[in-house]
Amino acid sequence: MSQEWDAGRLDSDLEGVAFDTLAVRAGQHRTPEGEHGDPMFFTSSYVFRTAADAAARFAGEVPGNVYSRYTNPTVRAFEERIAALESAEQAVATATGMAAIMAVVMSLCSAGDHVLVSRSVFGSTISLFEKYFKRFGVEVDYVPLADLSAWDAAIKSNTKLLFVESPSNPLAELVDITALAEIAHAKGAMLVVDNCFCTPALQQPLKLGADIVVHSATKFIDGQGRCMGGVVAGRSEQMKEIVGFLRTAGPTLSPFNAWIFLKGLETLNLRMKAHCANAQQLAEWLEQQDGIEKVHYAGLKSHPQHELAQRQQKGFGAVVSFEVKGGKEAAWRFIDATRLISITANLGDSKTTITHPSTTSHGRLAPQEREAAGIRDSLIRIAVGLEDVADLQADLSRGLAAL
C-alpha cells in the first residue's frame, strides 16, 4: 500500500466494539480501490520508489512490505484480526499449527533451557519436543495437566516455558490457567496455551494470565477443513522474536490460506455456539448408551472439571471422546459401522469426524506414553460438526450395534 494513501472514512472505526464485530472487521485496511471484501495479495516481492526506500524498509527504519516470507497484507490482516480477538498486542501467522509451536520454542528457547509440557497434548506435539527440541539441547519434562502442585514442583531454575493444551486432545482435560500462570510467573517462566479446541470465541487465555497463545488455524478457525495454517499471539516483545524466526526459517502462511481464515473468522462465534450445542446433546446421549464405559466432555456434570470449564470458558467445545467396552477391536468395529460420519483424524470441520486416537493422532507414541496420557485402545474421538444431531445419533447407533 502506498504510504501516501490514507483510507480515512473507508476503514471501520473499531474503538470499543464487541467480539463479533472484531471477527468480521478487524485487520482490514482498504486500498485505494475501496474494496469492501478482504483482498488477496498474491505476490512474492514488493517494489520500492527508490533505492533509499528499499534500504529503509529492509532495515526496519520505515514500515512497509519487504518480502512475502514475512510481510504480506493479506496475512497481516489475519494476524491483526486474531490479535484483536485474543486481546494480544501482536499475532504472527505460520504455515501450520505445528509450525506455530516450533516457532515459539525456536524463537524463545536456547540449548540448556527447560520446558515443561503437559502429558495431555497432541501426539505430534510430543514428537516435536522429544525427537527434535531435545536433540538441540532443550530439556523437556512432562507434567499431569490438572495437577498444579506437580507443575510447581517440576519448575527448575532454567525453566523457560510451560506448555499446555486446555482443553486437551482428546480427553477434554483442563488446567486452571490463571493459577498455572501465577505459578509460572512466580518462578520467572512463561505460560504458553494451545487454544485450538476453544478458539478465542470460547476462551481467551491471555486475559486469564497466559503469556502466549498458539492455534492450529487448520481447525475451527478455518471451520471447513480447507486449508492449513497456524498463529501465535502475545506481547510484541515475544512476537518480534517469532517474526525474526519466520524471516529466516520461513514457515510462512500463504496469502490464500490467510484469506480463507479471514472468512472463517467472520462466522467463528456463530459456528462455535452451534458446535457446542450439538456436542452437548451428543455427549449426554452417549452417556446413556449401553456399551459406552465413559464419556469425556467438560460439558457433562460428571466431568471432574465441569465447574472449572464453566469459569474459564464460554462453552465446552466440539470434541467428545468416549470409551467402549471391548478395547481396540470393539472401537474399530464401532468406527467402521458408521456411514455418515467421516473417518478422519482432522477436527474443527463443519462435518463431524470420528477417529481412533491410539492408532492415528497418538499412534507414534510408545504404549507407555499413551497410557500416561490416558489414551487407551478403547477410546474413540468425535469432533462434532454442524449436522442435525438426530442424524448423528442414528449413525452412532450403527456403531453401538456393532459392539
GROMACS .gro file of C-alpha atoms in nm:
model
  403
    1MET     CA    1   0.000   0.000   0.000
    2SER     CA    2   0.122   0.348  -0.079
    3GLN     CA    3   0.245   0.535   0.224
    4GLU     CA    4   0.069   0.841   0.083
    5TRP     CA    5  -0.271   0.669   0.089
    6ASP     CA    6  -0.500   0.750   0.382
    7ALA     CA    7  -0.803   0.524   0.396
    8GLY     CA    8  -0.983   0.772   0.621
    9ARG     CA    9  -1.357   0.706   0.633
   10LEU     CA   10  -1.318   0.389   0.426
   11ASP     CA   11  -1.172   0.198   0.722
   12SER     CA   12  -1.404   0.097   1.006
   13ASP     CA   13  -1.384   0.265   1.346
   14LEU     CA   14  -1.345  -0.032   1.582
   15GLU     CA   15  -1.296   0.156   1.907
   16GLY     CA   16  -1.480  -0.029   2.182
   17VAL     CA   17  -1.664  -0.275   1.956
   18ALA     CA   18  -1.757  -0.629   2.061
   19PHE     CA   19  -1.609  -0.968   1.967
   20ASP     CA   20  -1.842  -1.042   1.676
   21THR     CA   21  -1.767  -0.706   1.517
   22LEU     CA   22  -1.392  -0.759   1.552
   23ALA     CA   23  -1.428  -1.106   1.398
   24VAL     CA   24  -1.582  -0.951   1.088
   25ARG     CA   25  -1.390  -0.625   1.050
   26ALA     CA   26  -1.061  -0.618   1.246
   27GLY     CA   27  -0.740  -0.610   1.044
   28GLN     CA   28  -0.884  -0.480   0.717
   29HIS     CA   29  -0.711  -0.173   0.575
   30ARG     CA   30  -0.872  -0.073   0.248
   31THR     CA   31  -0.660   0.008  -0.053
   32PRO     CA   32  -0.718   0.295  -0.298
   33GLU     CA   33  -0.953   0.059  -0.484
   34GLY     CA   34  -1.204   0.096  -0.199
   35GLU     CA   35  -1.282  -0.277  -0.182
   36HIS     CA   36  -1.545  -0.396   0.066
   37GLY     CA   37  -1.419  -0.755   0.090
   38ASP     CA   38  -1.078  -0.863   0.212
   39PRO     CA   39  -0.833  -0.853  -0.081
   40MET     CA   40  -0.581  -1.126  -0.161
   41PHE     CA   41  -0.225  -1.016  -0.231
   42PHE     CA   42  -0.056  -1.283  -0.443
   43THR     CA   43   0.298  -1.153  -0.467
   44SER     CA   44   0.634  -1.280  -0.353
   45SER     CA   45   0.802  -0.940  -0.350
   46TYR     CA   46   0.724  -0.569  -0.349
   47VAL     CA   47   0.855  -0.272  -0.544
   48PHE     CA   48   1.003   0.041  -0.392
   49ARG     CA   49   1.002   0.403  -0.500
   50THR     CA   50   1.379   0.443  -0.467
   51ALA     CA   51   1.686   0.251  -0.358
   52ALA     CA   52   1.677   0.451  -0.034
   53ASP     CA   53   1.316   0.345   0.023
   54ALA     CA   54   1.415  -0.021  -0.024
   55ALA     CA   55   1.708   0.014   0.214
   56ALA     CA   56   1.493   0.178   0.482
   57ARG     CA   57   1.230  -0.095   0.466
   58PHE     CA   58   1.485  -0.376   0.475
   59ALA     CA   59   1.649  -0.212   0.774
   60GLY     CA   60   1.315  -0.175   0.951
   61GLU     CA   61   1.352   0.201   0.969
   62VAL     CA   62   1.017   0.263   0.799
   63PRO     CA   63   0.709   0.039   0.792
   64GLY     CA   64   0.607  -0.140   0.477
   65ASN     CA   65   0.622  -0.469   0.291
   66VAL     CA   66   0.955  -0.626   0.213
   67TYR     CA   67   0.911  -0.990   0.109
   68SER     CA   68   0.614  -1.224   0.149
   69ARG     CA   69   0.810  -1.472   0.353
   70TYR     CA   70   0.734  -1.248   0.648
   71THR     CA   71   0.525  -0.949   0.535
   72ASN     CA   72   0.210  -0.977   0.325
   73PRO     CA   73  -0.101  -0.758   0.352
   74THR     CA   74  -0.349  -1.048   0.349
   75VAL     CA   75  -0.154  -1.240   0.611
   76ARG     CA   76  -0.118  -0.924   0.817
   77ALA     CA   77  -0.495  -0.871   0.812
   78PHE     CA   78  -0.542  -1.222   0.953
   79GLU     CA   79  -0.276  -1.159   1.218
   80GLU     CA   80  -0.434  -0.833   1.326
   81ARG     CA   81  -0.778  -0.992   1.348
   82ILE     CA   82  -0.651  -1.278   1.564
   83ALA     CA   83  -0.465  -1.032   1.787
   84ALA     CA   84  -0.787  -0.836   1.833
   85LEU     CA   85  -0.989  -1.147   1.918
   86GLU     CA   86  -0.727  -1.282   2.161
   87SER     CA   87  -0.664  -0.938   2.319
   88ALA     CA   88  -0.298  -0.971   2.219
   89GLU     CA   89  -0.053  -0.695   2.132
   90GLN     CA   90   0.051  -0.884   1.820
   91ALA     CA   91  -0.004  -1.211   1.636
   92VAL     CA   92   0.221  -1.394   1.390
   93ALA     CA   93   0.084  -1.643   1.136
   94THR     CA   94   0.261  -1.964   1.036
   95ALA     CA   95   0.222  -2.237   0.776
   96THR     CA   96   0.067  -2.490   1.018
   97GLY     CA   97  -0.024  -2.529   1.383
   98MET     CA   98   0.288  -2.739   1.441
   99ALA     CA   99   0.494  -2.461   1.282
  100ALA     CA  100   0.343  -2.221   1.536
  101ILE     CA  101   0.467  -2.438   1.824
  102MET     CA  102   0.807  -2.477   1.656
  103ALA     CA  103   0.834  -2.102   1.609
  104VAL     CA  104   0.763  -2.034   1.978
  105VAL     CA  105   1.028  -2.272   2.107
  106MET     CA  106   1.291  -2.193   1.844
  107SER     CA  107   1.244  -1.819   1.897
  108LEU     CA  108   1.231  -1.806   2.275
  109CYS     CA  109   1.441  -2.103   2.394
  110SER     CA  110   1.809  -2.190   2.371
  111ALA     CA  111   2.014  -2.502   2.439
  112GLY     CA  112   2.012  -2.559   2.813
  113ASP     CA  113   1.667  -2.411   2.867
  114HIS     CA  114   1.399  -2.627   3.026
  115VAL     CA  115   1.040  -2.663   2.903
  116LEU     CA  116   0.756  -2.826   3.095
  117VAL     CA  117   0.487  -2.984   2.879
  118SER     CA  118   0.152  -3.128   2.976
  119ARG     CA  119   0.122  -3.503   2.928
  120SER     CA  120  -0.215  -3.435   2.768
  121VAL     CA  121  -0.108  -3.282   2.438
  122PHE     CA  122  -0.139  -3.378   2.072
  123GLY     CA  123   0.081  -3.669   1.969
  124SER     CA  124   0.279  -3.466   1.716
  125THR     CA  125   0.349  -3.204   1.982
  126ILE     CA  126   0.513  -3.469   2.198
  127SER     CA  127   0.712  -3.594   1.897
  128LEU     CA  128   0.829  -3.239   1.824
  129PHE     CA  129   0.961  -3.196   2.176
  130GLU     CA  130   1.101  -3.548   2.211
  131LYS     CA  131   1.260  -3.607   1.870
  132TYR     CA  132   1.372  -3.260   1.774
  133PHE     CA  133   1.388  -2.999   2.050
  134LYS     CA  134   1.571  -3.238   2.282
  135ARG     CA  135   1.821  -3.303   2.001
  136PHE     CA  136   1.922  -2.936   2.013
  137GLY     CA  137   1.972  -2.924   2.387
  138VAL     CA  138   1.631  -2.815   2.515
  139GLU     CA  139   1.541  -3.006   2.831
  140VAL     CA  140   1.183  -3.136   2.836
  141ASP     CA  141   0.974  -3.287   3.115
  142TYR     CA  142   0.607  -3.380   3.130
  143VAL     CA  143   0.352  -3.299   3.398
  144PRO     CA  144  -0.010  -3.410   3.455
  145LEU     CA  145  -0.220  -3.128   3.312
  146ALA     CA  146  -0.453  -3.058   3.605
  147ASP     CA  147  -0.202  -3.114   3.889
  148LEU     CA  148  -0.092  -2.763   3.989
  149SER     CA  149   0.135  -2.889   4.267
  150ALA     CA  150   0.316  -3.112   4.016
  151TRP     CA  151   0.376  -2.813   3.789
  152ASP     CA  152   0.510  -2.608   4.078
  153ALA     CA  153   0.741  -2.888   4.190
  154ALA     CA  154   0.875  -2.956   3.839
  155ILE     CA  155   0.984  -2.599   3.759
  156LYS     CA  156   1.364  -2.558   3.764
  157SER     CA  157   1.589  -2.255   3.769
  158ASN     CA  158   1.633  -2.288   3.390
  159THR     CA  159   1.263  -2.342   3.308
  160LYS     CA  160   1.169  -2.105   3.027
  161LEU     CA  161   0.823  -2.220   2.918
  162LEU     CA  162   0.524  -2.414   3.043
  163PHE     CA  163   0.324  -2.555   2.751
  164VAL     CA  164  -0.035  -2.680   2.781
  165GLU     CA  165  -0.344  -2.764   2.579
  166SER     CA  166  -0.659  -2.673   2.766
  167PRO     CA  167  -0.894  -2.837   2.681
  168SER     CA  168  -0.668  -3.124   2.582
  169ASN     CA  169  -0.679  -3.356   2.283
  170PRO     CA  170  -0.870  -3.587   2.302
  171LEU     CA  171  -0.985  -3.617   2.665
  172ALA     CA  172  -1.106  -3.259   2.722
  173GLU     CA  173  -0.892  -3.223   3.034
  174LEU     CA  174  -0.838  -2.871   3.165
  175VAL     CA  175  -0.599  -2.677   3.380
  176ASP     CA  176  -0.677  -2.367   3.582
  177ILE     CA  177  -0.497  -2.124   3.350
  178THR     CA  178  -0.495  -1.833   3.597
  179ALA     CA  179  -0.347  -2.045   3.874
  180LEU     CA  180  -0.087  -2.203   3.645
  181ALA     CA  181   0.014  -1.862   3.509
  182GLU     CA  182   0.072  -1.740   3.865
  183ILE     CA  183   0.292  -2.044   3.935
  184ALA     CA  184   0.492  -1.987   3.617
  185HIS     CA  185   0.539  -1.614   3.673
  186ALA     CA  186   0.644  -1.660   4.035
  187LYS     CA  187   0.943  -1.859   3.908
  188GLY     CA  188   1.025  -1.649   3.605
  189ALA     CA  189   0.874  -1.875   3.339
  190MET     CA  190   0.618  -1.806   3.065
  191LEU     CA  191   0.293  -1.993   3.010
  192VAL     CA  192   0.202  -2.097   2.654
  193VAL     CA  193  -0.154  -2.220   2.592
  194ASP     CA  194  -0.266  -2.410   2.285
  195ASN     CA  195  -0.616  -2.265   2.243
  196CYS     CA  196  -0.703  -2.465   1.933
  197PHE     CA  197  -1.003  -2.652   2.077
  198CYS     CA  198  -1.176  -2.346   2.221
  199THR     CA  199  -1.067  -2.066   1.987
  200PRO     CA  200  -1.095  -1.708   2.117
  201ALA     CA  201  -1.473  -1.737   2.081
  202LEU     CA  202  -1.483  -1.966   2.386
  203GLN     CA  203  -1.164  -1.886   2.577
  204GLN     CA  204  -0.906  -1.607   2.586
  205PRO     CA  205  -0.602  -1.739   2.776
  206LEU     CA  206  -0.413  -1.408   2.768
  207LYS     CA  207  -0.691  -1.249   2.973
  208LEU     CA  208  -0.654  -1.536   3.220
  209GLY     CA  209  -0.283  -1.468   3.266
  210ALA     CA  210  -0.111  -1.673   2.994
  211ASP     CA  211   0.178  -1.513   2.805
  212ILE     CA  212   0.139  -1.671   2.462
  213VAL     CA  213  -0.144  -1.841   2.273
  214VAL     CA  214  -0.098  -2.077   1.980
  215HIS     CA  215  -0.355  -2.210   1.735
  216SER     CA  216  -0.379  -2.459   1.457
  217ALA     CA  217  -0.589  -2.238   1.232
  218THR     CA  218  -0.647  -2.553   1.026
  219LYS     CA  219  -0.915  -2.649   1.276
  220PHE     CA  220  -1.206  -2.432   1.394
  221ILE     CA  221  -1.065  -2.101   1.271
  222ASP     CA  222  -1.098  -2.230   0.914
  223GLY     CA  223  -1.403  -2.433   1.009
  224GLN     CA  224  -1.445  -2.628   0.687
  225GLY     CA  225  -1.129  -2.838   0.655
  226ARG     CA  226  -0.992  -2.644   0.359
  227CYS     CA  227  -0.650  -2.502   0.447
  228MET     CA  228  -0.356  -2.546   0.681
  229GLY     CA  229  -0.212  -2.273   0.898
  230GLY     CA  230  -0.120  -2.164   1.247
  231VAL     CA  231  -0.085  -1.849   1.452
  232VAL     CA  232   0.092  -1.729   1.767
  233ALA     CA  233  -0.034  -1.435   1.972
  234GLY     CA  234   0.105  -1.247   2.271
  235ARG     CA  235   0.315  -0.947   2.367
  236SER     CA  236   0.504  -0.762   2.095
  237GLU     CA  237   0.833  -0.829   2.272
  238GLN     CA  238   0.799  -1.205   2.219
  239MET     CA  239   0.628  -1.177   1.881
  240LYS     CA  240   0.920  -0.973   1.743
  241GLU     CA  241   1.142  -1.274   1.806
  242ILE     CA  242   0.897  -1.502   1.627
  243VAL     CA  243   0.880  -1.267   1.327
  244GLY     CA  244   1.259  -1.288   1.314
  245PHE     CA  245   1.240  -1.666   1.311
  246LEU     CA  246   0.990  -1.662   1.021
  247ARG     CA  247   1.204  -1.412   0.832
  248THR     CA  248   1.499  -1.652   0.846
  249ALA     CA  249   1.348  -2.002   0.859
  250GLY     CA  250   1.037  -1.935   0.650
  251PRO     CA  251   0.746  -2.148   0.786
  252THR     CA  252   0.517  -1.884   0.642
  253LEU     CA  253   0.140  -1.877   0.592
  254SER     CA  254   0.029  -1.834   0.231
  255PRO     CA  255  -0.189  -1.532   0.142
  256PHE     CA  256  -0.462  -1.757   0.004
  257ASN     CA  257  -0.485  -1.957   0.328
  258ALA     CA  258  -0.485  -1.634   0.528
  259TRP     CA  259  -0.780  -1.513   0.320
  260ILE     CA  260  -0.968  -1.839   0.385
  261PHE     CA  261  -0.906  -1.797   0.758
  262LEU     CA  262  -1.033  -1.439   0.747
  263LYS     CA  263  -1.358  -1.573   0.602
  264GLY     CA  264  -1.368  -1.841   0.872
  265LEU     CA  265  -1.329  -1.585   1.149
  266GLU     CA  266  -1.636  -1.396   1.026
  267THR     CA  267  -1.859  -1.686   1.136
  268LEU     CA  268  -1.644  -1.821   1.420
  269ASN     CA  269  -1.869  -1.726   1.710
  270LEU     CA  270  -2.184  -1.850   1.539
  271ARG     CA  271  -2.019  -2.179   1.445
  272MET     CA  272  -1.870  -2.243   1.788
  273LYS     CA  273  -2.208  -2.193   1.956
  274ALA     CA  274  -2.362  -2.446   1.716
  275HIS     CA  275  -2.072  -2.691   1.759
  276CYS     CA  276  -2.104  -2.670   2.138
  277ALA     CA  277  -2.481  -2.720   2.132
  278ASN     CA  278  -2.451  -3.029   1.912
  279ALA     CA  279  -2.163  -3.171   2.116
  280GLN     CA  280  -2.354  -3.124   2.442
  281GLN     CA  281  -2.655  -3.312   2.310
  282LEU     CA  282  -2.442  -3.590   2.170
  283ALA     CA  283  -2.234  -3.629   2.488
  284GLU     CA  284  -2.545  -3.651   2.705
  285TRP     CA  285  -2.694  -3.909   2.469
  286LEU     CA  286  -2.374  -4.119   2.459
  287GLU     CA  287  -2.354  -4.121   2.837
  288GLN     CA  288  -2.687  -4.308   2.846
  289GLN     CA  289  -2.597  -4.577   2.592
  290ASP     CA  290  -2.513  -4.940   2.672
  291GLY     CA  291  -2.166  -5.035   2.556
  292ILE     CA  292  -2.018  -4.696   2.647
  293GLU     CA  293  -1.794  -4.713   2.953
  294LYS     CA  294  -1.710  -4.344   2.988
  295VAL     CA  295  -1.769  -4.016   2.806
  296HIS     CA  296  -1.510  -3.736   2.818
  297TYR     CA  297  -1.670  -3.394   2.772
  298ALA     CA  298  -1.638  -3.097   3.005
  299GLY     CA  299  -1.999  -3.001   2.944
  300LEU     CA  300  -2.115  -3.308   3.138
  301LYS     CA  301  -2.176  -3.268   3.510
  302SER     CA  302  -1.994  -3.599   3.553
  303HIS     CA  303  -1.672  -3.444   3.418
  304PRO     CA  304  -1.436  -3.376   3.711
  305GLN     CA  305  -1.355  -3.025   3.583
  306HIS     CA  306  -1.704  -2.920   3.479
  307GLU     CA  307  -1.706  -2.622   3.717
  308LEU     CA  308  -1.360  -2.505   3.604
  309ALA     CA  309  -1.475  -2.519   3.241
  310GLN     CA  310  -1.777  -2.305   3.332
  311ARG     CA  311  -1.547  -2.047   3.494
  312GLN     CA  312  -1.282  -2.004   3.225
  313GLN     CA  313  -1.467  -2.096   2.905
  314LYS     CA  314  -1.776  -1.955   2.735
  315GLY     CA  315  -1.863  -2.301   2.601
  316PHE     CA  316  -1.745  -2.659   2.628
  317GLY     CA  317  -1.620  -2.713   2.276
  318ALA     CA  318  -1.694  -2.961   1.999
  319VAL     CA  319  -1.472  -3.259   2.082
  320VAL     CA  320  -1.635  -3.555   2.256
  321SER     CA  321  -1.438  -3.869   2.338
  322PHE     CA  322  -1.571  -4.192   2.479
  323GLU     CA  323  -1.451  -4.539   2.572
  324VAL     CA  324  -1.625  -4.853   2.451
  325LYS     CA  325  -1.629  -5.199   2.604
  326GLY     CA  326  -1.403  -5.438   2.417
  327GLY     CA  327  -1.080  -5.250   2.353
  328LYS     CA  328  -0.931  -5.176   2.012
  329GLU     CA  329  -1.126  -5.441   1.823
  330ALA     CA  330  -1.458  -5.306   1.951
  331ALA     CA  331  -1.353  -4.947   1.884
  332TRP     CA  332  -1.265  -5.031   1.524
  333ARG     CA  333  -1.594  -5.217   1.474
  334PHE     CA  334  -1.779  -4.915   1.608
  335ILE     CA  335  -1.599  -4.674   1.374
  336ASP     CA  336  -1.632  -4.898   1.068
  337ALA     CA  337  -2.007  -4.937   1.123
  338THR     CA  338  -2.075  -4.566   1.080
  339ARG     CA  339  -2.197  -4.449   0.738
  340LEU     CA  340  -2.247  -4.074   0.771
  341ILE     CA  341  -1.964  -3.951   0.991
  342SER     CA  342  -1.624  -3.910   0.823
  343ILE     CA  343  -1.340  -4.136   0.939
  344THR     CA  344  -1.055  -3.887   0.957
  345ALA     CA  345  -0.820  -3.756   1.223
  346ASN     CA  346  -0.883  -3.390   1.141
  347LEU     CA  347  -1.121  -3.183   1.351
  348GLY     CA  348  -1.280  -2.840   1.353
  349ASP     CA  349  -1.477  -2.912   1.038
  350SER     CA  350  -1.844  -2.841   0.972
  351LYS     CA  351  -1.862  -3.217   0.901
  352THR     CA  352  -1.847  -3.448   1.203
  353THR     CA  353  -1.537  -3.668   1.213
  354ILE     CA  354  -1.452  -3.986   1.403
  355THR     CA  355  -1.112  -4.139   1.476
  356HIS     CA  356  -0.928  -4.390   1.693
  357PRO     CA  357  -0.661  -4.178   1.869
  358SER     CA  358  -0.430  -4.457   1.984
  359THR     CA  359  -0.367  -4.568   1.624
  360THR     CA  360  -0.389  -4.228   1.448
  361SER     CA  361  -0.320  -3.893   1.616
  362HIS     CA  362  -0.129  -4.056   1.904
  363GLY     CA  363  -0.014  -4.367   1.715
  364ARG     CA  364   0.355  -4.269   1.707
  365LEU     CA  365   0.376  -4.257   2.085
  366ALA     CA  366   0.510  -4.555   2.277
  367PRO     CA  367   0.242  -4.758   2.459
  368GLN     CA  368   0.362  -4.629   2.797
  369GLU     CA  369   0.340  -4.270   2.673
  370ARG     CA  370  -0.017  -4.325   2.555
  371GLU     CA  371  -0.105  -4.483   2.887
  372ALA     CA  372   0.042  -4.188   3.076
  373ALA     CA  373  -0.168  -3.955   2.862
  374GLY     CA  374  -0.484  -4.161   2.918
  375ILE     CA  375  -0.510  -4.264   2.552
  376ARG     CA  376  -0.650  -4.616   2.578
  377ASP     CA  377  -0.719  -4.855   2.291
  378SER     CA  378  -1.089  -4.838   2.373
  379LEU     CA  379  -1.105  -4.461   2.318
  380ILE     CA  380  -1.290  -4.303   2.024
  381ARG     CA  381  -1.287  -3.930   1.946
  382ILE     CA  382  -1.566  -3.743   1.772
  383ALA     CA  383  -1.526  -3.384   1.655
  384VAL     CA  384  -1.889  -3.281   1.637
  385GLY     CA  385  -1.988  -3.084   1.329
  386LEU     CA  386  -2.295  -2.889   1.227
  387GLU     CA  387  -2.522  -3.168   1.102
  388ASP     CA  388  -2.859  -3.247   1.258
  389VAL     CA  389  -2.795  -3.418   1.592
  390ALA     CA  390  -3.064  -3.680   1.529
  391ASP     CA  391  -2.876  -3.791   1.217
  392LEU     CA  392  -2.550  -3.815   1.413
  393GLN     CA  393  -2.721  -4.019   1.683
  394ALA     CA  394  -2.865  -4.252   1.421
  395ASP     CA  395  -2.521  -4.306   1.270
  396LEU     CA  396  -2.355  -4.367   1.606
  397SER     CA  397  -2.631  -4.617   1.684
  398ARG     CA  398  -2.490  -4.823   1.396
  399GLY     CA  399  -2.159  -4.823   1.582
  400LEU     CA  400  -2.324  -4.923   1.908
  401ALA     CA  401  -2.499  -5.212   1.732
  402ALA     CA  402  -2.159  -5.342   1.616
  403LEU     CA  403  -2.020  -5.376   1.968
   0.00000   0.00000   0.00000
